[in-house]
Amino acid sequence: MIPVPARVYLLSACLLFTGISNAQTIRKKHFTKQVNTTIMEANKQVIKELYEKALNQQQTQLLPSYISDDYTGVRGGTGAAGFQTPIAILRAAFPDIHYQLEDLLAEGDKVMVRWKWTGTHTGTYLHLAPTGKVVTNDGMAIYQLRNGKVSHAEILTDRLGFLQALQVLPPVLPSPPHPQQVAFIDKFLVPAAAIAAFRERTGINRRMIKTLPGFISDAAYEYTDDKGNLICVTVAQWESREALAQAKTSVQASYQASGFNMAAFLQETGIVADRGVYMGMDNQ
């Protein structure tokens, strides 16, 4: 049997070692938290400088300092060049474009930024002739960083508002009366030589979708730019996303039955298509 004084000393030693271990664990957690906080603040600073210096001040030579070599841009390019390509296209049309950061938040290896940019439409944008209008557009992105550089990005912009500001679409589109209804909007850039083929194919498609379940209505808006290209926007209303999905399946089946290949048609004619599914803002 251990004498009482020895048991007391042994218990005290155990408590001491436990206290030391707990203190070490707390210090380790505190240190880890400090390191993570430091990295997140550093990542936020990278994104802030990306917008302030590389974009607003046009110091594009700094992009390799902010963008990783394995970054893939929205147009398929990689690295700093892949990031710069869509920005350069936008700046060519809006030379005075300026980004105002509304929110800048970091969590883990990601930084979320919400911006509002303003610019004057004095140059051609995707074959849209200059309007001279001052345009304001909202957008947001979630950037993932590795070793202090952007390696991946998810970018969302208000495309509908942008097209309305450039008068490609009317300022007010009819809102779906039912919360489930959606609008499928296609925007086409059609070279002058392909206009006749485009009108023929569009006519076939518009007649086809009117026979499908869930179809409500459709409309088309168009104009010709100063180079003779046709800019056409079609808006088809559907009862629900499910109805639209089923309609897409039916259209593809019709293409296969007739031997028509939409991707090949667009490539051969040089037609550029941009499409998206929208819901009325009052119903979101």
PDB file of C-alpha atoms in Angstrom, residues 131-269:
ATOM      1  CA  THR A 131     -25.076  52.804 -76.973  1.00  0.00           C
ATOM      2  CA  GLY A 132     -23.267  55.507 -75.021  1.00  0.00           C
ATOM      3  CA  LYS A 133     -25.263  54.491 -71.967  1.00  0.00           C
ATOM      4  CA  VAL A 134     -23.839  54.413 -68.461  1.00  0.00           C
ATOM      5  CA  VAL A 135     -24.483  50.860 -67.260  1.00  0.00           C
ATOM      6  CA  THR A 136     -24.445  49.562 -63.691  1.00  0.00           C
ATOM      7  CA  ASN A 137     -24.340  45.834 -63.078  1.00  0.00           C
ATOM      8  CA  ASP A 138     -24.205  43.617 -59.995  1.00  0.00           C
ATOM      9  CA  GLY A 139     -22.237  40.436 -59.568  1.00  0.00           C
ATOM     10  CA  MET A 140     -20.629  38.140 -57.055  1.00  0.00           C
ATOM     11  CA  ALA A 141     -17.927  35.498 -56.988  1.00  0.00           C
ATOM     12  CA  ILE A 142     -16.588  32.840 -54.672  1.00  0.00           C
ATOM     13  CA  TYR A 143     -12.834  32.506 -55.079  1.00  0.00           C
ATOM     14  CA  GLN A 144     -10.859  29.527 -53.807  1.00  0.00           C
ATOM     15  CA  LEU A 145      -7.235  30.285 -53.014  1.00  0.00           C
ATOM     16  CA  ARG A 146      -4.197  28.096 -52.605  1.00  0.00           C
ATOM     17  CA  ASN A 147      -0.824  29.429 -51.459  1.00  0.00           C
ATOM     18  CA  GLY A 148      -2.111  32.988 -51.748  1.00  0.00           C
ATOM     19  CA  LYS A 149      -3.395  32.732 -55.330  1.00  0.00           C
ATOM     20  CA  VAL A 150      -6.815  32.155 -56.910  1.00  0.00           C
ATOM     21  CA  SER A 151      -7.078  28.564 -58.129  1.00  0.00           C
ATOM     22  CA  HIS A 152     -10.836  28.390 -58.805  1.00  0.00           C
ATOM     23  CA  ALA A 153     -13.804  30.757 -59.076  1.00  0.00           C
ATOM     24  CA  GLU A 154     -17.578  30.585 -59.291  1.00  0.00           C
ATOM     25  CA  ILE A 155     -18.867  33.842 -60.812  1.00  0.00           C
ATOM     26  CA  LEU A 156     -22.487  35.013 -61.035  1.00  0.00           C
ATOM     27  CA  THR A 157     -23.644  38.214 -62.734  1.00  0.00           C
ATOM     28  CA  ASP A 158     -26.980  39.857 -63.489  1.00  0.00           C
ATOM     29  CA  ARG A 159     -27.088  38.952 -67.181  1.00  0.00           C
ATOM     30  CA  LEU A 160     -30.773  39.789 -67.542  1.00  0.00           C
ATOM     31  CA  GLY A 161     -30.316  43.294 -66.132  1.00  0.00           C
ATOM     32  CA  PHE A 162     -27.236  43.750 -68.328  1.00  0.00           C
ATOM     33  CA  LEU A 163     -29.138  42.891 -71.522  1.00  0.00           C
ATOM     34  CA  GLN A 164     -31.984  45.173 -70.478  1.00  0.00           C
ATOM     35  CA  ALA A 165     -29.573  48.040 -69.804  1.00  0.00           C
ATOM     36  CA  LEU A 166     -28.181  47.627 -73.338  1.00  0.00           C
ATOM     37  CA  GLN A 167     -31.771  47.542 -74.702  1.00  0.00           C
ATOM     38  CA  VAL A 168     -31.343  44.016 -76.072  1.00  0.00           C
ATOM     39  CA  LEU A 169     -34.350  43.073 -73.937  1.00  0.00           C
ATOM     40  CA  PRO A 170     -37.270  45.317 -72.980  1.00  0.00           C
ATOM     41  CA  PRO A 171     -36.930  46.926 -69.505  1.00  0.00           C
ATOM     42  CA  VAL A 172     -39.881  44.923 -68.167  1.00  0.00           C
ATOM     43  CA  LEU A 173     -40.532  41.291 -69.029  1.00  0.00           C
ATOM     44  CA  PRO A 174     -43.908  39.741 -68.241  1.00  0.00           C
ATOM     45  CA  SER A 175     -43.678  38.140 -64.794  1.00  0.00           C
ATOM     46  CA  PRO A 176     -44.966  34.585 -64.503  1.00  0.00           C
ATOM     47  CA  PRO A 177     -48.265  34.631 -62.604  1.00  0.00           C
ATOM     48  CA  HIS A 178     -47.439  31.343 -60.885  1.00  0.00           C
ATOM     49  CA  PRO A 179     -44.373  30.810 -58.659  1.00  0.00           C
ATOM     50  CA  GLN A 180     -43.320  27.674 -60.529  1.00  0.00           C
ATOM     51  CA  GLN A 181     -43.266  29.211 -63.994  1.00  0.00           C
ATOM     52  CA  VAL A 182     -39.919  29.886 -65.639  1.00  0.00           C
ATOM     53  CA  ALA A 183     -38.645  31.771 -68.669  1.00  0.00           C
ATOM     54  CA  PHE A 184     -36.089  30.188 -70.985  1.00  0.00           C
ATOM     55  CA  ILE A 185     -34.166  33.015 -72.639  1.00  0.00           C
ATOM     56  CA  ASP A 186     -31.910  32.519 -75.667  1.00  0.00           C
ATOM     57  CA  LYS A 187     -29.718  35.261 -77.117  1.00  0.00           C
ATOM     58  CA  PHE A 188     -28.237  34.670 -80.575  1.00  0.00           C
ATOM     59  CA  LEU A 189     -25.597  36.517 -82.559  1.00  0.00           C
ATOM     60  CA  VAL A 190     -26.232  35.574 -86.192  1.00  0.00           C
ATOM     61  CA  PRO A 191     -23.749  36.501 -88.950  1.00  0.00           C
ATOM     62  CA  ALA A 192     -25.420  38.126 -91.949  1.00  0.00           C
ATOM     63  CA  ALA A 193     -24.728  35.106 -94.172  1.00  0.00           C
ATOM     64  CA  ALA A 194     -26.537  32.775 -91.739  1.00  0.00           C
ATOM     65  CA  ILE A 195     -29.694  34.823 -91.140  1.00  0.00           C
ATOM     66  CA  ALA A 196     -31.856  32.891 -93.598  1.00  0.00           C
ATOM     67  CA  ALA A 197     -30.837  29.495 -92.167  1.00  0.00           C
ATOM     68  CA  PHE A 198     -31.318  30.816 -88.646  1.00  0.00           C
ATOM     69  CA  ARG A 199     -34.829  32.078 -89.354  1.00  0.00           C
ATOM     70  CA  GLU A 200     -35.768  28.726 -90.886  1.00  0.00           C
ATOM     71  CA  ARG A 201     -34.491  26.737 -87.898  1.00  0.00           C
ATOM     72  CA  THR A 202     -36.000  29.169 -85.381  1.00  0.00           C
ATOM     73  CA  GLY A 203     -39.372  28.869 -87.083  1.00  0.00           C
ATOM     74  CA  ILE A 204     -39.240  25.072 -86.871  1.00  0.00           C
ATOM     75  CA  ASN A 205     -38.296  25.156 -83.185  1.00  0.00           C
ATOM     76  CA  ARG A 206     -40.914  27.739 -82.200  1.00  0.00           C
ATOM     77  CA  ARG A 207     -43.663  25.752 -83.936  1.00  0.00           C
ATOM     78  CA  MET A 208     -42.422  22.565 -82.253  1.00  0.00           C
ATOM     79  CA  ILE A 209     -42.336  23.846 -78.653  1.00  0.00           C
ATOM     80  CA  LYS A 210     -45.889  25.196 -78.913  1.00  0.00           C
ATOM     81  CA  THR A 211     -47.106  21.593 -79.156  1.00  0.00           C
ATOM     82  CA  LEU A 212     -45.296  20.415 -76.022  1.00  0.00           C
ATOM     83  CA  PRO A 213     -46.884  20.003 -72.553  1.00  0.00           C
ATOM     84  CA  GLY A 214     -46.226  22.879 -70.176  1.00  0.00           C
ATOM     85  CA  PHE A 215     -45.683  25.505 -72.895  1.00  0.00           C
ATOM     86  CA  ILE A 216     -47.310  28.879 -72.103  1.00  0.00           C
ATOM     87  CA  SER A 217     -46.062  31.472 -74.578  1.00  0.00           C
ATOM     88  CA  ASP A 218     -43.029  32.718 -76.448  1.00  0.00           C
ATOM     89  CA  ALA A 219     -41.773  35.971 -77.917  1.00  0.00           C
ATOM     90  CA  ALA A 220     -38.806  37.112 -79.995  1.00  0.00           C
ATOM     91  CA  TYR A 221     -36.895  40.400 -80.046  1.00  0.00           C
ATOM     92  CA  GLU A 222     -34.290  41.301 -82.623  1.00  0.00           C
ATOM     93  CA  TYR A 223     -32.266  44.036 -84.273  1.00  0.00           C
ATOM     94  CA  THR A 224     -29.420  44.305 -86.791  1.00  0.00           C
ATOM     95  CA  ASP A 225     -26.090  45.802 -85.730  1.00  0.00           C
ATOM     96  CA  ASP A 226     -23.882  48.089 -87.790  1.00  0.00           C
ATOM     97  CA  LYS A 227     -22.065  45.085 -89.304  1.00  0.00           C
ATOM     98  CA  GLY A 228     -25.222  43.440 -90.596  1.00  0.00           C
ATOM     99  CA  ASN A 229     -25.313  40.769 -87.889  1.00  0.00           C
ATOM    100  CA  LEU A 230     -28.677  39.828 -86.457  1.00  0.00           C
ATOM    101  CA  ILE A 231     -29.060  39.983 -82.666  1.00  0.00           C
ATOM    102  CA  CYS A 232     -32.069  37.908 -81.639  1.00  0.00           C
ATOM    103  CA  VAL A 233     -33.445  37.155 -78.164  1.00  0.00           C
ATOM    104  CA  THR A 234     -36.215  34.607 -77.678  1.00  0.00           C
ATOM    105  CA  VAL A 235     -38.199  34.237 -74.449  1.00  0.00           C
ATOM    106  CA  ALA A 236     -40.263  31.075 -73.874  1.00  0.00           C
ATOM    107  CA  GLN A 237     -42.508  30.749 -70.798  1.00  0.00           C
ATOM    108  CA  TRP A 238     -43.018  27.292 -69.242  1.00  0.00           C
ATOM    109  CA  GLU A 239     -45.228  26.089 -66.435  1.00  0.00           C
ATOM    110  CA  SER A 240     -42.300  24.756 -64.408  1.00  0.00           C
ATOM    111  CA  ARG A 241     -38.662  23.710 -64.538  1.00  0.00           C
ATOM    112  CA  GLU A 242     -39.866  20.128 -64.869  1.00  0.00           C
ATOM    113  CA  ALA A 243     -41.939  21.027 -67.929  1.00  0.00           C
ATOM    114  CA  LEU A 244     -38.951  22.818 -69.437  1.00  0.00           C
ATOM    115  CA  ALA A 245     -36.675  19.829 -68.760  1.00  0.00           C
ATOM    116  CA  GLN A 246     -39.170  17.496 -70.443  1.00  0.00           C
ATOM    117  CA  ALA A 247     -39.451  19.899 -73.378  1.00  0.00           C
ATOM    118  CA  LYS A 248     -35.669  19.884 -73.832  1.00  0.00           C
ATOM    119  CA  THR A 249     -35.745  16.080 -73.904  1.00  0.00           C
ATOM    120  CA  SER A 250     -38.508  16.115 -76.513  1.00  0.00           C
ATOM    121  CA  VAL A 251     -36.654  18.645 -78.658  1.00  0.00           C
ATOM    122  CA  GLN A 252     -33.457  16.562 -78.544  1.00  0.00           C
ATOM    123  CA  ALA A 253     -35.431  13.464 -79.525  1.00  0.00           C
ATOM    124  CA  SER A 254     -36.900  15.391 -82.453  1.00  0.00           C
ATOM    125  CA  TYR A 255     -33.401  16.467 -83.524  1.00  0.00           C
ATOM    126  CA  GLN A 256     -32.187  12.864 -83.465  1.00  0.00           C
ATOM    127  CA  ALA A 257     -35.209  11.623 -85.412  1.00  0.00           C
ATOM    128  CA  SER A 258     -34.641  14.203 -88.154  1.00  0.00           C
ATOM    129  CA  GLY A 259     -30.842  13.902 -88.155  1.00  0.00           C
ATOM    130  CA  PHE A 260     -30.347  17.511 -87.096  1.00  0.00           C
ATOM    131  CA  ASN A 261     -27.318  18.436 -84.959  1.00  0.00           C
ATOM    132  CA  MET A 262     -27.685  21.797 -83.217  1.00  0.00           C
ATOM    133  CA  ALA A 263     -24.045  22.026 -82.106  1.00  0.00           C
ATOM    134  CA  ALA A 264     -22.817  21.352 -85.656  1.00  0.00           C
ATOM    135  CA  PHE A 265     -25.354  23.843 -87.056  1.00  0.00           C
ATOM    136  CA  LEU A 266     -24.115  26.615 -84.772  1.00  0.00           C
ATOM    137  CA  GLN A 267     -20.492  25.846 -85.577  1.00  0.00           C
ATOM    138  CA  GLU A 268     -21.025  25.710 -89.333  1.00  0.00           C
ATOM    139  CA  THR A 269     -23.020  28.943 -89.458  1.00  0.00           C
TER     140      THR A 269
END
